[in-house]
Amino acid sequence: MEASNQSSVTEFVLLGLSAHPKLEKTFFVLILSMYLVILLGNGVLILVTVLDSCLHTPMYFFLGNLSFLDICYTTSSVPLVLDGFLTPRKTIPFSACAIQMFLSFGMGATECVLLGMMAFDRYVAICNPLRYPVVMRRAVYVPMASSSWLAGGANSLVQISLAVQLPFCGDNVINHFICEILAVLKLACADISINVVSMGVANVVFLGVPVLFIFISYIFILTTILRIPSAEGRKKAFSTCSAHLTVVVIFYGTILFMYGKPKSKDPLGADKQELADKLISLFYGLLTPMLNPIIYSLRNKDVKAAVKNLVVQKHSTQ
């Protein structure tokens, strides 16, 4: 693609809540509050998994990666959203838009793979507990986490490289809060069938395959738990994977709600439908990162004990 075609649009305009200016201050406070909770909650989880030697296990290593991932994912978009609420004309350079899409898309794909890796960890811990120290040794779980990041980054690089090669020579208004890749592709003045096929394949690989893997893993996990003779043993075994299962249900449940809900057929309600879709997409990107540390801290005695020890040590040094 010629450079002249690519440079015909040098910036994009983000609509955000431009049509509803009275809502901008309210949503600014709400989104900022959620973002601060995300930074605090996930930051504390990372801190305790690094500082507490009792948490130097594969499960908490993956949890630390998940928390860092959630911070990176929200940071790639939330500051742009907040700035848009305060700026009358919400513009973003073409290059900055590409970087933001790369980060957001990459982090989303990485989280899908990482949740699958965490399901495997729980499968080995419950179904093959005697082999767990051998199977999930450091030489295994560190490359597993690294491969999640590499796979997500590689997928994002492919998708965004295909997107930025398209000519954008007409409308430059993105009906969204951020540079969402589907909203950007709609503005291209060329055939995007290759992009659609590529993203379809990526969705199968990064959404379908991890979901199938998690589903199969939990079939084996639940079968093993039900075979445990004592009620206390079953409760203890299930408690080790309940937090991860809850996160998976919330993560994929919100995706299904976003893309599976019926579209309004009323032309008069089109504007409201578009506004609702944008807000749902925005809050989807904040809900799971905000709930993850809450779920893992409330449902995990080790994490609660580590946080308590960290607080006690802080007070004792003052």
PDB file of N, CA and C in Angstrom, residues 3 94-95 121 136 179-181 191 235 246 279 294-295 297-298 308:
ATOM      1  N   ALA A   3       2.417   4.902   0.563  1.00  0.00           N
ATOM      2  CA  ALA A   3       2.482   5.746   1.756  1.00  0.00           C
ATOM      3  C   ALA A   3       1.500   6.898   1.674  1.00  0.00           C
ATOM      4  N   PHE A  94      -2.848   9.192  14.155  1.00  0.00           N
ATOM      5  CA  PHE A  94      -2.938   7.861  13.542  1.00  0.00           C
ATOM      6  C   PHE A  94      -1.982   6.890  14.225  1.00  0.00           C
ATOM      7  N   SER A  95      -0.736   7.320  14.465  1.00  0.00           N
ATOM      8  CA  SER A  95       0.266   6.440  15.067  1.00  0.00           C
ATOM      9  C   SER A  95      -0.116   6.053  16.501  1.00  0.00           C
ATOM     10  N   ASP A 121      -3.090 -25.513  35.243  1.00  0.00           N
ATOM     11  CA  ASP A 121      -2.448 -25.566  36.555  1.00  0.00           C
ATOM     12  C   ASP A 121      -3.392 -26.158  37.595  1.00  0.00           C
ATOM     13  N   MET A 136       4.492 -29.047  37.222  1.00  0.00           N
ATOM     14  CA  MET A 136       4.433 -27.588  37.267  1.00  0.00           C
ATOM     15  C   MET A 136       5.657 -27.003  37.972  1.00  0.00           C
ATOM     16  N   CYS A 179      -9.684   3.811  20.231  1.00  0.00           N
ATOM     17  CA  CYS A 179      -9.475   3.254  18.893  1.00  0.00           C
ATOM     18  C   CYS A 179      -9.785   1.764  18.928  1.00  0.00           C
ATOM     19  N   GLU A 180     -11.051   1.426  18.879  1.00  0.00           N
ATOM     20  CA  GLU A 180     -11.475   0.029  18.850  1.00  0.00           C
ATOM     21  C   GLU A 180     -11.327  -0.473  17.420  1.00  0.00           C
ATOM     22  N   ILE A 181     -10.681  -1.626  17.249  1.00  0.00           N
ATOM     23  CA  ILE A 181     -10.249  -2.046  15.913  1.00  0.00           C
ATOM     24  C   ILE A 181     -11.410  -2.194  14.927  1.00  0.00           C
ATOM     25  N   ASP A 191     -11.363  -2.719   0.603  1.00  0.00           N
ATOM     26  CA  ASP A 191     -11.930  -4.005   1.007  1.00  0.00           C
ATOM     27  C   ASP A 191     -11.233  -4.504   2.276  1.00  0.00           C
ATOM     28  N   LYS A 235     -14.782 -29.896  49.614  1.00  0.00           N
ATOM     29  CA  LYS A 235     -14.837 -28.440  49.794  1.00  0.00           C
ATOM     30  C   LYS A 235     -13.452 -27.817  49.657  1.00  0.00           C
ATOM     31  N   THR A 246     -14.615 -18.555  38.874  1.00  0.00           N
ATOM     32  CA  THR A 246     -15.438 -17.344  38.943  1.00  0.00           C
ATOM     33  C   THR A 246     -14.949 -16.279  37.964  1.00  0.00           C
ATOM     34  N   LEU A 279     -20.956   1.975  25.913  1.00  0.00           N
ATOM     35  CA  LEU A 279     -20.793   1.940  27.370  1.00  0.00           C
ATOM     36  C   LEU A 279     -20.558   0.518  27.872  1.00  0.00           C
ATOM     37  N   ILE A 294     -10.453  -8.672  43.850  1.00  0.00           N
ATOM     38  CA  ILE A 294     -11.471  -8.838  44.895  1.00  0.00           C
ATOM     39  C   ILE A 294     -11.826 -10.309  45.042  1.00  0.00           C
ATOM     40  N   ILE A 295     -12.030 -10.992  43.926  1.00  0.00           N
ATOM     41  CA  ILE A 295     -12.393 -12.412  43.947  1.00  0.00           C
ATOM     42  C   ILE A 295     -11.273 -13.246  44.546  1.00  0.00           C
ATOM     43  N   SER A 297      -8.873 -12.320  46.513  1.00  0.00           N
ATOM     44  CA  SER A 297      -8.584 -12.013  47.920  1.00  0.00           C
ATOM     45  C   SER A 297      -9.687 -12.511  48.844  1.00  0.00           C
ATOM     46  N   LEU A 298     -10.942 -12.425  48.404  1.00  0.00           N
ATOM     47  CA  LEU A 298     -12.055 -12.852  49.240  1.00  0.00           C
ATOM     48  C   LEU A 298     -12.157 -14.374  49.330  1.00  0.00           C
ATOM     49  N   LYS A 308      -2.617  -9.425  55.002  1.00  0.00           N
ATOM     50  CA  LYS A 308      -2.617  -9.079  56.424  1.00  0.00           C
ATOM     51  C   LYS A 308      -1.193  -8.965  56.962  1.00  0.00           C
TER      52      LYS A 308
END
